Amino acid sequence: MPHWNLDDETRDALTELINLGVSRAAASLSELVGERIVLQVPNIYLYRPGDRTPPGLEELSRAATVINQVFEGSLQGAASLCFPADSSLALARLLSRDRDSSIDRLDAELSGILLEVGNIVLNGIMGSLSNSLLARLRYAMPEIRSIVRAGDELGPWDQLRSDEALIGDVRFHVSEQQIEGAILLAFSLDSLPQLLETLSVPTLA
Amino acid sequence: MSHPVNSELLDQLPLGICVFDAELRVHAWNKTLERWTGIPRDELLNSDLGQRYPKLRQPAYLHRLEEALFHGVPVLFSAGLHRHVLDVPARSGAAGEFMVQETWIRRLSGSSHLLIMSIQDLTTEYRQLAELRNDRRELVGFQQQLEQANHSLQASLVMYARNNQRLQAEVQERAHAEDELRKRAADLAAAKDREAEHAGWLEHLVKELTEARQLAEAAAQTKSEFLANMSHEIRTPMTAILGYVDILREPGISEDEKRDAIETVQRNGQHLLAIINDILDISKIESGRMTIERLTTSPRELIDDIIGLMSPRAVEKKLEFKSDVIGEIPRTIQTDPTRLRQILVNLIGNALKFTASGSVRVITQLIPAGSQSRLRIDVVDTGIGMSDQQLRNLFQPFTQADMTMTRQYGGTGLGLAISQRLARMLGGEITISTELGRGSCFTVTIDPGEITIPAHPTAPVATTPAPQQTPTAPQPLAGVRVLIVDDAPDNRRLLSFHINKFGGFDTAENGDVAVQKVRAARNSQPFDVILMDMQMPVLDGYAATGVLRREGVQTPILALTAHAMVGDREKCLNAGCDDFLTKPIDRTQLLSTIIKYTTAPKPDLTVFSY
């Protein structure tokens, strides 16, 4: 496996790519909740096993609800939408029909709502990426995981921690609501050359 | 373009499965959907699904169907957001209720234009979820109520604890109050007791005061009667004395008449002296100035002396008069022989006085009782006896059994009162048994103190000095010069009369004159004895004696005083006197005392008694 570093040009290209997809996803989320979605600048970095746990994964480990979408094909990796416990519950209740504030935990209905939200957002990103990269991707069925305690399975992220990966980390919050979250993207380095080539980034160190 | 769809496989799934293309034309409709919708597959195949279910043509749905179709992403229409994609009546429940569905749509594997829609009926789950939510709400409500109840309970517990503390404090306070109450009750009871005691004491005091007042009144009455009696008793001999002295002045009276008058004057004078001595004795006893000595005394000798002394009176009245001893009596006892003699003389004298015929017996015995042993002497007569009324007043001072008896029998009426008091001072008492007209028995008991037995004398013992035998032998008193100092001319004359018979004398009417005469005589013919009256005007005997002693005069000074009380003797001796004589002057005692203090008595002088 080639060992390479992420130069500024590549980082910029990737940031722009991810920004595009995330913006489209945020528009879908905004349409759902009826509120403006505020995005932060994507944080792009390489992750190697043994590195100090990067902020994105740190965030992931603190998350209570994670919706994962694993993909493969010309690009391999996973996309995830993460919420802290309060935010996941607040978002699900906001979108539910009766907005019953007495519901204080994610039950089957609220989990279903969050899974669809993740589906919409992650589909937006992946649709954008695959359009931009002309990639043909295959998607597993999305899954939702509730992390009750440290050590609960994180789905694809458990595998990613043992591999080198390119990580995209975008934080957002819903305006006027106490809802925040993160969109995490992980691309296996095996698929990166093709990705970079598609982006017309000239070199790989 | 068609795609082989294994309808048979789809029919076996418990999901509603529909395969359709981009134009929403139906390519497969499995039996589950047939059953749910009631629409036969044949009726729906190749028809427009959007026409049957218009929701699918809405942009939000179309947009996501396009994502699935062009990007191959799975698309979820959750029950929570959509309730259902195909409006299908619920298979159970209320009319008009639609099936709750979770619908996944994704591109059919191996196809680029067909989408497969799988619908899961979640109606039952959602009903259960609704029930669970209700249950949960209720539980939460219960929980809240429980929390509130718990909170209330906690608050109640806190309040209970506080109340308990308050209760404890109240209990302690109450206990304290009860203690206080008990203490107060006890105090009250004690106060009540004290009050009752005080009331009792007051009552007793009032009773005592009343009795004391009655006694005082009675004493005052008795004293008045006594004074009246004494007045009479003193006046009677005085009248005789003065009357017979007048007779003596009469010219021409015979020698017999003269002798008779002199004897009458002497007898009455002695009776008067006896009355005065009795008054002095009772006065000493009553004022507590009578002192008792304890001397080794032989009771047998003492009684024999008294019997001997009083026998002449018994002989005179022809009475049987004897002394008996019952059992063994001590050889010696410890007592005051003078006082015991006084008691017995009084009792025996009374017995002889009040017995006209018969006998007077004196019976002595020892009543042994260890330290409580008593010497008992009974004086038994066959006299007039006494009534109960007479007995009651017998020992009262200043009274007699009957005031009228004094008239008949004479006496001061003080003898028994004095004797009873003396007996008590000797550790015993006098008791009487009597029968009117038959006689009396006067019993005197005394504390014998340390005794010696048997009653045979083996060593010399002190006894009451027997009355001095009447001096009949001449006493030496010649050439003695006596200075008689007295402010009373009669006394000077009387003393001069006595002295003049045997020696020389001079007189002085007060101390000052006496001092001058002693000074004057020192260098010529000094006095051998000075008889010094102690109470005089100008310069009294005490002062005069002091002056003389300070001037170095060694002449014996014999004090003469009418004060016969205890202490007078010491007072005179302290003033410098050598001896003490009480008035009225006993001639014999006077002369023998003078002889005692004169160093060179003349052998040819003789003193005679009357």
Coordinates of N, CA and C in Angstrom, one line a residue, chain B residues 353-449:
Chain B
K353 N -44.0 16.3 164.8 CA -44.9 17.5 165.0 C -46.3 17.0 164.9
F354 N -46.6 16.2 163.8 CA -48.0 15.9 163.4 C -48.5 14.6 164.0
T355 N -47.7 14.0 164.9 CA -48.1 12.7 165.5 C -48.4 13.0 167.0
A356 N -49.6 12.8 167.4 CA -49.9 13.0 168.8 C -49.7 11.8 169.6
S357 N -49.9 10.6 169.0 CA -49.6 9.4 169.8 C -49.2 8.3 168.8
G358 N -48.6 7.3 169.3 CA -48.1 6.2 168.5 C -46.7 6.2 168.3
S359 N -46.2 6.2 167.0 CA -44.8 6.0 166.8 C -44.3 6.8 165.6
V360 N -43.0 7.0 165.6 CA -42.3 7.6 164.4 C -41.2 6.6 164.1
R361 N -41.1 6.0 163.0 CA -40.1 5.1 162.7 C -39.3 5.5 161.4
V362 N -38.0 5.3 161.5 CA -37.1 5.7 160.4 C -36.5 4.4 159.8
I363 N -36.8 4.0 158.6 CA -36.4 2.7 158.0 C -35.5 3.0 156.8
T364 N -34.3 2.4 156.9 CA -33.3 2.7 155.8 C -33.0 1.4 155.1
Q365 N -32.9 1.5 153.8 CA -32.6 0.3 153.0 C -31.9 0.8 151.7
L366 N -31.2 -0.2 151.0 CA -30.6 0.1 149.7 C -31.4 -0.6 148.6
I367 N -31.8 0.2 147.7 CA -32.6 -0.4 146.5 C -31.5 -0.6 145.4
P368 N -30.9 -1.8 145.3 CA -29.8 -2.0 144.3 C -30.3 -2.0 142.9
A369 N -29.7 -1.2 142.0 CA -30.1 -1.3 140.6 C -28.9 -0.8 139.8
G370 N -27.7 -1.3 140.1 CA -26.5 -0.8 139.4 C -26.2 0.7 139.6
S371 N -26.1 1.3 138.4 CA -25.8 2.8 138.5 C -27.1 3.5 138.9
Q372 N -28.3 2.8 138.9 CA -29.5 3.4 139.3 C -29.9 3.1 140.7
S373 N -29.0 2.5 141.5 CA -29.2 2.1 142.9 C -29.6 3.4 143.7
R374 N -30.5 3.2 144.6 CA -31.0 4.3 145.5 C -30.9 3.9 146.9
L375 N -30.5 4.9 147.8 CA -30.7 4.7 149.2 C -32.0 5.3 149.6
R376 N -32.8 4.4 150.3 CA -34.2 4.8 150.6 C -34.4 4.9 152.1
I377 N -34.9 6.0 152.5 CA -35.2 6.2 153.9 C -36.7 6.5 154.1
D378 N -37.4 5.7 154.8 CA -38.8 5.9 155.1 C -39.0 6.5 156.4
V379 N -39.8 7.6 156.5 CA -40.2 8.1 157.8 C -41.7 7.9 158.0
V380 N -42.0 6.9 158.9 CA -43.4 6.4 159.0 C -43.9 6.9 160.3
D381 N -45.1 7.6 160.2 CA -45.7 8.0 161.5 C -47.1 7.5 161.6
T382 N -47.7 7.7 162.8 CA -49.1 7.4 163.0 C -49.8 8.6 163.3
G383 N -49.5 9.7 162.5 CA -50.1 11.0 162.8 C -51.4 11.2 162.2
I384 N -51.6 12.5 161.8 CA -53.0 12.9 161.3 C -53.2 12.5 159.9
G385 N -52.1 12.3 159.1 CA -52.3 11.9 157.7 C -52.8 13.1 156.9
M386 N -53.0 12.9 155.6 CA -53.4 14.0 154.7 C -54.4 13.6 153.7
S387 N -55.2 14.6 153.3 CA -56.2 14.3 152.3 C -55.5 14.4 150.9
D388 N -56.2 14.0 149.8 CA -55.7 14.1 148.5 C -55.4 15.6 148.1
Q389 N -56.4 16.4 148.5 CA -56.2 17.9 148.2 C -55.0 18.4 148.9
Q390 N -54.8 18.0 150.1 CA -53.6 18.5 150.9 C -52.4 18.0 150.2
L391 N -52.4 16.7 149.7 CA -51.2 16.2 149.1 C -50.8 17.0 147.8
R392 N -51.8 17.4 147.1 CA -51.5 18.0 145.8 C -50.7 19.3 146.0
N393 N -50.9 20.0 147.1 CA -50.2 21.3 147.3 C -48.9 21.2 148.2
L394 N -48.6 19.9 148.5 CA -47.7 19.7 149.6 C -46.3 20.3 149.3
F395 N -45.8 20.0 148.0 CA -44.4 20.4 147.7 C -44.3 21.7 147.1
Q396 N -45.4 22.4 146.9 CA -45.4 23.7 146.3 C -44.7 24.7 147.2
P397 N -43.8 25.5 146.7 CA -43.1 26.4 147.6 C -44.2 27.5 148.1
F398 N -43.9 28.0 149.2 CA -44.7 29.0 149.8 C -46.1 28.5 150.2
T399 N -46.3 27.2 150.2 CA -47.6 26.7 150.6 C -47.4 25.6 151.8
Q400 N -48.5 25.4 152.4 CA -48.5 24.2 153.3 C -49.7 23.4 152.9
A401 N -49.8 22.2 153.4 CA -50.9 21.3 153.1 C -52.2 22.1 153.3
D402 N -52.1 22.8 154.3 CA -53.3 23.6 154.6 C -52.8 24.9 155.4
M403 N -53.1 26.0 154.8 CA -52.6 27.3 155.4 C -53.0 27.4 156.9
T404 N -54.2 26.8 157.1 CA -54.6 26.9 158.5 C -53.8 26.1 159.5
M405 N -53.1 25.1 158.9 CA -52.3 24.3 159.8 C -51.2 25.1 160.4
T406 N -50.7 26.1 159.7 CA -49.7 26.9 160.3 C -50.1 27.5 161.6
R407 N -51.3 27.8 161.6 CA -51.8 28.4 162.9 C -51.7 27.4 164.1
Q408 N -52.0 26.1 163.7 CA -52.0 25.1 164.7 C -50.6 24.5 165.0
Y409 N -49.9 24.3 163.9 CA -48.6 23.6 164.1 C -47.4 24.5 164.0
G410 N -47.6 25.7 163.5 CA -46.5 26.5 163.3 C -45.6 26.1 162.1
G411 N -44.4 26.7 161.9 CA -43.6 26.3 160.8 C -43.8 27.3 159.6
T412 N -42.9 27.3 158.7 CA -42.9 28.3 157.6 C -43.7 27.8 156.4
G413 N -43.9 26.5 156.4 CA -44.6 25.9 155.2 C -43.6 25.7 154.0
L414 N -42.3 25.9 154.3 CA -41.3 25.8 153.3 C -40.5 24.5 153.4
G415 N -40.6 23.9 154.6 CA -39.8 22.7 154.8 C -39.8 21.6 153.8
L416 N -41.1 21.2 153.4 CA -41.2 20.1 152.5 C -40.7 20.5 151.1
A417 N -41.1 21.8 150.7 CA -40.7 22.3 149.4 C -39.2 22.3 149.3
I418 N -38.5 22.7 150.4 CA -37.0 22.7 150.4 C -36.5 21.3 150.3
S419 N -37.1 20.4 151.1 CA -36.6 19.0 151.2 C -36.8 18.3 149.9
Q420 N -37.9 18.5 149.2 CA -38.1 17.9 147.9 C -37.1 18.3 146.9
R421 N -36.8 19.6 146.9 CA -35.8 20.1 146.0 C -34.4 19.7 146.3
L422 N -34.1 19.6 147.6 CA -32.8 19.1 148.0 C -32.7 17.6 147.6
A423 N -33.8 16.8 147.8 CA -33.7 15.4 147.5 C -33.4 15.2 146.0
R424 N -34.1 16.1 145.2 CA -33.8 16.0 143.7 C -32.4 16.3 143.4
M425 N -31.9 17.3 144.1 CA -30.5 17.7 143.9 C -29.5 16.6 144.3
L426 N -30.0 15.7 145.2 CA -29.1 14.6 145.6 C -29.4 13.4 144.7
G427 N -30.2 13.5 143.7 CA -30.4 12.5 142.7 C -31.6 11.6 143.1
G428 N -32.5 12.1 143.8 CA -33.6 11.2 144.2 C -34.9 12.1 144.3
E429 N -35.8 11.7 145.2 CA -37.0 12.5 145.4 C -37.7 12.1 146.7
I430 N -38.7 12.8 147.0 CA -39.5 12.5 148.2 C -40.9 12.1 147.7
T431 N -41.4 10.9 148.2 CA -42.7 10.5 147.8 C -43.5 10.3 149.1
I432 N -44.8 10.3 149.0 CA -45.6 10.2 150.2 C -46.7 9.2 150.0
S433 N -47.0 8.4 151.0 CA -48.2 7.6 151.0 C -48.9 8.0 152.3
T434 N -50.1 8.3 152.3 CA -50.8 8.8 153.5 C -52.2 8.4 153.5
E435 N -52.8 8.4 154.7 CA -54.2 8.2 154.8 C -54.7 9.1 156.0
L436 N -55.7 9.9 155.6 CA -56.1 10.9 156.6 C -56.5 10.2 157.9
G437 N -55.9 10.7 159.0 CA -56.3 10.2 160.3 C -55.5 9.0 160.7
R438 N -54.8 8.3 159.7 CA -54.1 7.1 160.1 C -52.6 7.3 160.1
G439 N -52.1 8.3 159.5 CA -50.7 8.5 159.4 C -50.1 8.6 158.0
S440 N -48.8 8.9 158.0 CA -48.1 9.1 156.7 C -46.8 8.4 156.6
C441 N -46.4 8.1 155.4 CA -45.0 7.6 155.2 C -44.3 8.5 154.2
F442 N -43.3 9.2 154.6 CA -42.5 10.1 153.7 C -41.3 9.3 153.4
T443 N -41.1 9.0 152.0 CA -40.0 8.2 151.6 C -39.0 9.2 150.8
V444 N -37.8 9.2 151.3 CA -36.8 10.0 150.6 C -35.8 9.0 149.9
T445 N -35.5 9.2 148.6 CA -34.5 8.4 148.0 C -33.4 9.3 147.5
I446 N -32.2 8.9 147.5 CA -31.1 9.7 147.0 C -30.1 8.7 146.2
D447 N -29.4 9.4 145.4 CA -28.3 8.6 144.6 C -27.2 8.4 145.6
P448 N -26.8 7.1 145.9 CA -25.8 6.9 146.9 C -24.4 7.1 146.3
G449 N -24.3 7.3 145.0 CA -23.0 7.4 144.3 C -22.1 6.2 144.5

